[in-house]
Amino acid sequence: MKIISVICILLLTIAYSSAHGFYGCGGVSCPWGSISLTKFGICGCVEIFKCHEVSLTTRIIGNWEHDGCSFTQYDVTITNNMDANIKNIFIGTDETLKLRAYDSLWNAKRCSADELSLPDYQPSINAHASYTFGFILRGNVPANLAILSVVY
């Protein structure tokens, strides 16, 4: 009976960490304010302000009102500053990503309510290149975006 209990707890732990965007290396998640960075098979946590390998910039394209509601369009550029291709990247967000409609996000894939990634047709970002995605939000409050994990 104890073995079954231990197995159940282990399975629940795995399921919970998989469902909640578990980022880190070797089973250890990175602390808040850090990025899980994997370069050439070596994984570690790097504080966001010390991470110069990749950057995320947001730019307002325009804003307008329609039927008493305001909308703002944004472009977000991911810049790869390394001599290697980005193979995977995950960007975290929160309730501030208030899309105008389901199709108001382009050139990115919404993995969950609080996570974005590269779309299937753009599986990587070349060395020293940039990739831009965009969205339209309800209102004029920008979405909170932060890089969670990068794999080179």
mmCIF file of N, CA and C in Angstrom, residues 4 8-10 12 18 25 27 32 34-35 41 47-48 50 52 58 67 69 79 95 101-102 124 127 130 133 137 145:
data_model
loop_
_atom_site.group_PDB
_atom_site.id
_atom_site.type_symbol
_atom_site.label_atom_id
_atom_site.label_comp_id
_atom_site.label_asym_id
_atom_site.label_seq_id
_atom_site.Cartn_x
_atom_site.Cartn_y
_atom_site.Cartn_z
ATOM 1 N N ILE A 4 2.201 1.967 -3.489
ATOM 2 C CA ILE A 4 1.179 2.566 -4.362
ATOM 3 C C ILE A 4 1.024 4.042 -4.039
ATOM 4 N N CYS A 8 1.722 7.089 -6.629
ATOM 5 C CA CYS A 8 0.674 8.086 -6.919
ATOM 6 C C CYS A 8 1.179 9.505 -6.692
ATOM 7 N N ILE A 9 1.901 9.734 -5.602
ATOM 8 C CA ILE A 9 2.448 11.067 -5.317
ATOM 9 C C ILE A 9 3.457 11.464 -6.389
ATOM 10 N N LEU A 10 4.302 10.521 -6.780
ATOM 11 C CA LEU A 10 5.281 10.791 -7.825
ATOM 12 C C LEU A 10 4.605 11.161 -9.140
ATOM 13 N N LEU A 12 1.561 12.375 -9.557
ATOM 14 C CA LEU A 12 0.911 13.683 -9.411
ATOM 15 C C LEU A 12 1.924 14.817 -9.515
ATOM 16 N N SER A 18 4.451 19.249 -15.282
ATOM 17 C CA SER A 18 4.270 19.301 -16.734
ATOM 18 C C SER A 18 3.186 20.286 -17.108
ATOM 19 N N CYS A 25 16.580 22.865 -15.261
ATOM 20 C CA CYS A 25 17.534 21.868 -15.720
ATOM 21 C C CYS A 25 17.641 20.759 -14.701
ATOM 22 N N GLY A 27 15.630 18.721 -13.509
ATOM 23 C CA GLY A 27 14.558 18.592 -12.532
ATOM 24 C C GLY A 27 14.485 19.731 -11.532
ATOM 25 N N TRP A 32 12.186 32.755 -9.764
ATOM 26 C CA TRP A 32 11.551 33.896 -10.407
ATOM 27 C C TRP A 32 12.616 34.921 -10.754
ATOM 28 N N SER A 34 14.579 34.584 -13.389
ATOM 29 C CA SER A 34 15.649 33.891 -14.105
ATOM 30 C C SER A 34 15.106 33.216 -15.351
ATOM 31 N N ILE A 35 16.002 32.925 -16.270
ATOM 32 C CA ILE A 35 15.688 32.234 -17.510
ATOM 33 C C ILE A 35 16.387 30.882 -17.486
ATOM 34 N N GLY A 41 23.794 21.856 -25.055
ATOM 35 C CA GLY A 41 23.504 20.717 -24.190
ATOM 36 C C GLY A 41 23.748 20.959 -22.710
ATOM 37 N N GLU A 47 20.040 34.921 -14.457
ATOM 38 C CA GLU A 47 19.185 36.056 -14.104
ATOM 39 C C GLU A 47 18.872 36.849 -15.355
ATOM 40 N N ILE A 48 17.638 37.315 -15.471
ATOM 41 C CA ILE A 48 17.180 37.978 -16.691
ATOM 42 C C ILE A 48 18.101 39.137 -17.072
ATOM 43 N N LYS A 50 21.134 39.541 -16.596
ATOM 44 C CA LYS A 50 22.464 39.088 -16.997
ATOM 45 C C LYS A 50 22.433 38.290 -18.299
ATOM 46 N N HIS A 52 22.303 38.093 -21.988
ATOM 47 C CA HIS A 52 22.512 38.905 -23.183
ATOM 48 C C HIS A 52 22.423 38.068 -24.450
ATOM 49 N N THR A 58 9.254 45.088 -27.332
ATOM 50 C CA THR A 58 7.854 45.300 -27.703
ATOM 51 C C THR A 58 7.704 46.707 -28.267
ATOM 52 N N ASP A 67 -16.557 51.191 -31.605
ATOM 53 C CA ASP A 67 -17.761 50.956 -30.795
ATOM 54 C C ASP A 67 -17.504 51.156 -29.303
ATOM 55 N N CYS A 69 -14.767 50.796 -27.648
ATOM 56 C CA CYS A 69 -13.680 49.979 -27.091
ATOM 57 C C CYS A 69 -12.367 50.400 -27.729
ATOM 58 N N THR A 79 15.297 38.732 -30.441
ATOM 59 C CA THR A 79 16.596 38.884 -31.086
ATOM 60 C C THR A 79 17.577 37.866 -30.509
ATOM 61 N N GLU A 95 -2.479 37.614 -17.168
ATOM 62 C CA GLU A 95 -3.816 38.100 -17.532
ATOM 63 C C GLU A 95 -3.790 39.412 -18.315
ATOM 64 N N ALA A 101 -9.374 39.086 -30.031
ATOM 65 C CA ALA A 101 -10.089 37.890 -30.458
ATOM 66 C C ALA A 101 -9.094 36.737 -30.504
ATOM 67 N N TYR A 102 -9.593 35.526 -30.666
ATOM 68 C CA TYR A 102 -8.727 34.348 -30.689
ATOM 69 C C TYR A 102 -7.651 34.454 -31.762
ATOM 70 N N SER A 124 12.773 27.614 -35.438
ATOM 71 C CA SER A 124 14.014 28.117 -34.857
ATOM 72 C C SER A 124 14.242 29.568 -35.270
ATOM 73 N N ALA A 127 21.170 32.213 -35.915
ATOM 74 C CA ALA A 127 22.178 32.975 -35.184
ATOM 75 C C ALA A 127 22.175 34.427 -35.663
ATOM 76 N N SER A 130 16.603 37.952 -36.013
ATOM 77 C CA SER A 130 15.439 38.326 -35.206
ATOM 78 C C SER A 130 14.190 37.683 -35.786
ATOM 79 N N PHE A 133 6.700 38.617 -33.872
ATOM 80 C CA PHE A 133 5.304 38.190 -33.830
ATOM 81 C C PHE A 133 4.484 39.370 -33.335
ATOM 82 N N LEU A 137 -4.440 43.826 -28.601
ATOM 83 C CA LEU A 137 -5.016 43.729 -27.264
ATOM 84 C C LEU A 137 -6.207 44.659 -27.112
ATOM 85 N N LEU A 145 5.329 40.364 -20.704
ATOM 86 C CA LEU A 145 6.000 39.262 -21.404
ATOM 87 C C LEU A 145 7.383 39.086 -20.814
#
